[in-house]
């Protein structure tokens, strides 16, 4: 059993009681909600005649269903309009702060909370969304919950949960030029498998992680869930504190001093005990692309799609399914695979640094003919910052469409969808069958820089050949 | 698919029903219920859309469409079932279709906890046993009686043990799986925690 890790410390701090069944009752310091997984929870509150316990600890925004072309109300899609209206009504009724479209702070929930300074070290954070693990980048313990648990957090500010084990993922050296956090996390998931993390919190540590920016750390923690881990985190350091400083909801003045003092005391002890430790060499990671239908099915851009016999018995069943669905032959190169759609966005890679990197690749270049390419900033703040830097212009000049913030084609609940068996080069996090809106659509996950390179070339490319 | 839906309530100690096998590892929540069905403010209509895209692709040959599987309530799956998103819509769609218990090699974590939260016990068995059950069920329809207290299952000619976490088992036996009431009991402790946490006043 782990001891004295940041996870243990934060868990113990938030533990309210041991429940008779054997799980713990855990206090949730920050609760984030959005339109898709909250309406039924509010409905259940009403049925049970309960109130929201601490409305000030819940923050709402709207992201999954928002259109990214025309956001004027009412939305063209009636169901989407009904969902945003329901959220508006629930927030108003229960006095929950809501960052709506046009507030300047709307966006993907996991982009919005960090950029507002709401996400802070040492907190427990829950949201009805599996990528809540993103917030662990700040040294908080953050995990996705289902709608019944959203109801529980609203009603009690707590949930019942079994304590997780802690696995340290130690990353030596540093990433090489043209290789990004996305590549590293895809590589880790590929090595460990998509279910290795079940029952674990992942602590990402080591020189390669320390060298990452806060936004890159968010990308890594974000995809913990694709590796099966409900929660991933990085011990907070100066970069963490500097990122939070002066953000809208960050502590100010003497509160800042007090917060800083406390945050600095929050990290895994040097001699803390982990349930498991796994080491990686970050310098060996290449730009990585998925070829299959799980985020674990990835290879370096210059490698070949694995032969069945190269895979473990456990992985063979899903590999066969993937060859067939994706239309790939075992042993085929992934490089030069033609793509139809290029998507930059999502809570994995829709932040300002992602847009900067992609814009740098696209500058003075043109998107290949017949490619639909679009960029969806992760939030209104990201969009505004990008505009100030002129990034929107670079994207547009290259042939990318510049859209309004939201989840968009990460999960295709709005009108941004693949058609038929189109292939997308996507900076998002899931390549499941049908994920991007067409039951036969195919998704290749990669870094935003790699998506930009694919857009220019019309096929999967090694972005390092486009960088000087 | 059952037409009337009555959610489970209170203590759950026994589940019996026909088995339905669904073969494949890493079946994710997008497949269980595609995202377009998440555009709803209630779970009521999800039952009929469970596995919609997979079912369309298989044109009537999907286990959830086969005539002999209608009225089944125990789902037999392979490994990492329910990986992907946190959408409770996935188990809500399954329960509304008629699934009351799942037996599999392994489950994704949020899916598992969502199942508990709505009263669907999930049991595990080693890979080989699952495959044997799926094979058996293919040849001869399996009707299982599951006894949660003893973690066992029996049918006309089979008798075997199931694995389930003690904490989950206790929750079902005591009725605590419906967590809100249990959590509400500690209200004063929660208020104290709220006051004591170092960051509440500055965040
Ligand atoms: S961007 Fe994608 S993964 Fe992230 S919250 Fe939205 S739908 Fe989920």
Coordinates of C-alpha atoms in Angstrom, one line a residue, chain A residues 13-17 20-21 23 25 27 29 36 40 48 50 53-54 57 77 82-83 86 120 122-124 128-130 144-149 151-152 156 158 162 164 194-195 198-199 230 251 255 258-259 262 314 318 321 411 413 430 432 435 439, chain B residues 24-26 28 30-31 35 38-43 53 79-80 83-89 105-110 113-114 117-118 127 165-167 170-171 176 178-180 182-184 186-187 189-191 193-194 197-203:
Chain A
X13 CA -6.9 15.2 4.1
X14 CA -10.3 14.9 2.4
X15 CA -11.5 11.7 4.0
X16 CA -14.7 12.3 5.9
X17 CA -15.3 8.8 7.1
X20 CA -19.5 0.4 6.4
X21 CA -19.1 -1.2 3.0
X23 CA -15.1 2.5 0.8
X25 CA -16.4 9.1 2.0
X27 CA -14.9 15.5 0.4
X29 CA -13.1 20.5 -3.0
X36 CA -24.3 16.5 -20.6
X40 CA -30.3 13.9 -14.7
X48 CA -35.3 13.3 -3.6
X50 CA -32.6 17.7 -1.8
X53 CA -25.1 21.5 -0.2
X54 CA -22.3 24.0 -1.0
X57 CA -18.0 24.7 -4.6
X77 CA -30.3 21.8 -32.9
X82 CA -32.8 22.2 -24.6
X83 CA -29.7 21.0 -22.9
X86 CA -31.6 23.1 -18.7
X120 CA -5.2 24.3 -7.5
X122 CA -4.0 19.8 -2.9
X123 CA -7.6 19.9 -3.9
X124 CA -9.9 17.0 -4.7
X128 CA -19.0 14.1 -14.6
X129 CA -16.4 13.6 -17.3
X130 CA -13.6 11.1 -17.5
X144 CA -14.3 11.6 -13.4
X145 CA -17.5 10.5 -11.9
X146 CA -20.9 9.3 -13.3
X147 CA -24.2 11.1 -13.0
X148 CA -25.3 9.4 -9.8
X149 CA -22.1 10.6 -8.2
X151 CA -25.9 13.9 -7.7
X152 CA -24.1 12.8 -4.6
X156 CA -23.4 16.1 0.0
X158 CA -18.8 14.0 -1.0
X162 CA -12.3 3.1 -2.8
X164 CA -6.7 3.9 -5.3
X194 CA -5.3 0.6 -21.9
X195 CA -6.3 -1.2 -18.8
X198 CA -7.4 0.3 -13.5
X199 CA -7.4 0.7 -9.7
X230 CA -9.0 7.2 -13.2
X251 CA -5.8 33.6 -4.2
X255 CA -4.3 34.6 0.8
X258 CA -0.8 31.5 2.7
X259 CA -1.7 29.3 -0.2
X262 CA 0.6 25.3 2.0
X314 CA -4.4 -10.5 -25.2
X318 CA -8.7 -6.2 -30.7
X321 CA -10.9 -5.9 -35.2
X411 CA -16.9 13.4 -29.6
X413 CA -22.2 15.8 -30.4
X430 CA -10.1 8.8 -28.4
X432 CA -12.9 4.4 -30.6
X435 CA -16.2 8.3 -31.8
X439 CA -20.2 4.8 -37.3
Chain B
X24 CA -14.8 -8.7 -27.5
X25 CA -12.2 -6.9 -25.4
X26 CA -12.1 -3.2 -24.8
X28 CA -15.9 1.2 -24.9
X30 CA -19.0 5.1 -27.2
X31 CA -20.0 1.7 -28.5
X35 CA -22.5 10.2 -28.2
X38 CA -26.3 11.8 -24.9
X39 CA -28.3 14.7 -26.1
X40 CA -31.0 14.2 -23.5
X41 CA -32.0 15.5 -20.1
X42 CA -33.3 12.2 -18.9
X43 CA -32.1 8.6 -19.2
X53 CA -24.0 1.5 -34.3
X79 CA -11.9 -7.7 -20.6
X80 CA -11.9 -4.0 -20.0
X83 CA -13.6 1.7 -21.0
X84 CA -13.7 5.3 -22.2
X85 CA -16.0 8.1 -21.0
X86 CA -17.6 8.6 -17.7
X87 CA -21.1 8.6 -19.2
X88 CA -23.5 6.9 -16.9
X89 CA -25.7 6.8 -20.0
X105 CA -13.0 -10.7 -17.1
X106 CA -12.4 -7.0 -16.1
X107 CA -14.2 -3.7 -16.1
X108 CA -13.1 -0.1 -16.6
X109 CA -13.2 1.8 -13.4
X110 CA -15.7 4.6 -13.9
X113 CA -18.6 2.5 -10.2
X114 CA -21.4 3.8 -12.3
X117 CA -24.3 3.5 -8.3
X118 CA -27.4 2.4 -10.2
X127 CA -10.5 -15.3 -18.9
X165 CA -15.0 -6.8 -4.3
X166 CA -16.1 -7.1 -0.7
X167 CA -16.9 -3.4 -0.6
X170 CA -21.5 -5.3 1.1
X171 CA -23.1 -2.2 -0.6
X176 CA -25.9 1.2 0.5
X178 CA -27.7 3.9 -3.5
X179 CA -25.1 6.2 -1.8
X180 CA -26.9 9.5 -1.2
X182 CA -25.4 7.0 3.5
X183 CA -23.4 10.1 2.6
X184 CA -26.1 12.4 4.0
X186 CA -22.4 12.2 8.0
X187 CA -23.5 15.8 7.3
X189 CA -18.6 15.6 9.6
X190 CA -18.8 17.1 6.1
X191 CA -19.5 20.5 7.5
X193 CA -14.3 19.2 6.9
X194 CA -15.5 22.2 4.9
X197 CA -9.8 22.3 4.8
X198 CA -6.9 24.8 4.3
X199 CA -8.0 26.1 0.9
X200 CA -11.7 26.7 1.2
X201 CA -11.3 30.3 2.4
X202 CA -8.8 31.2 -0.4
X203 CA -10.2 29.4 -3.4

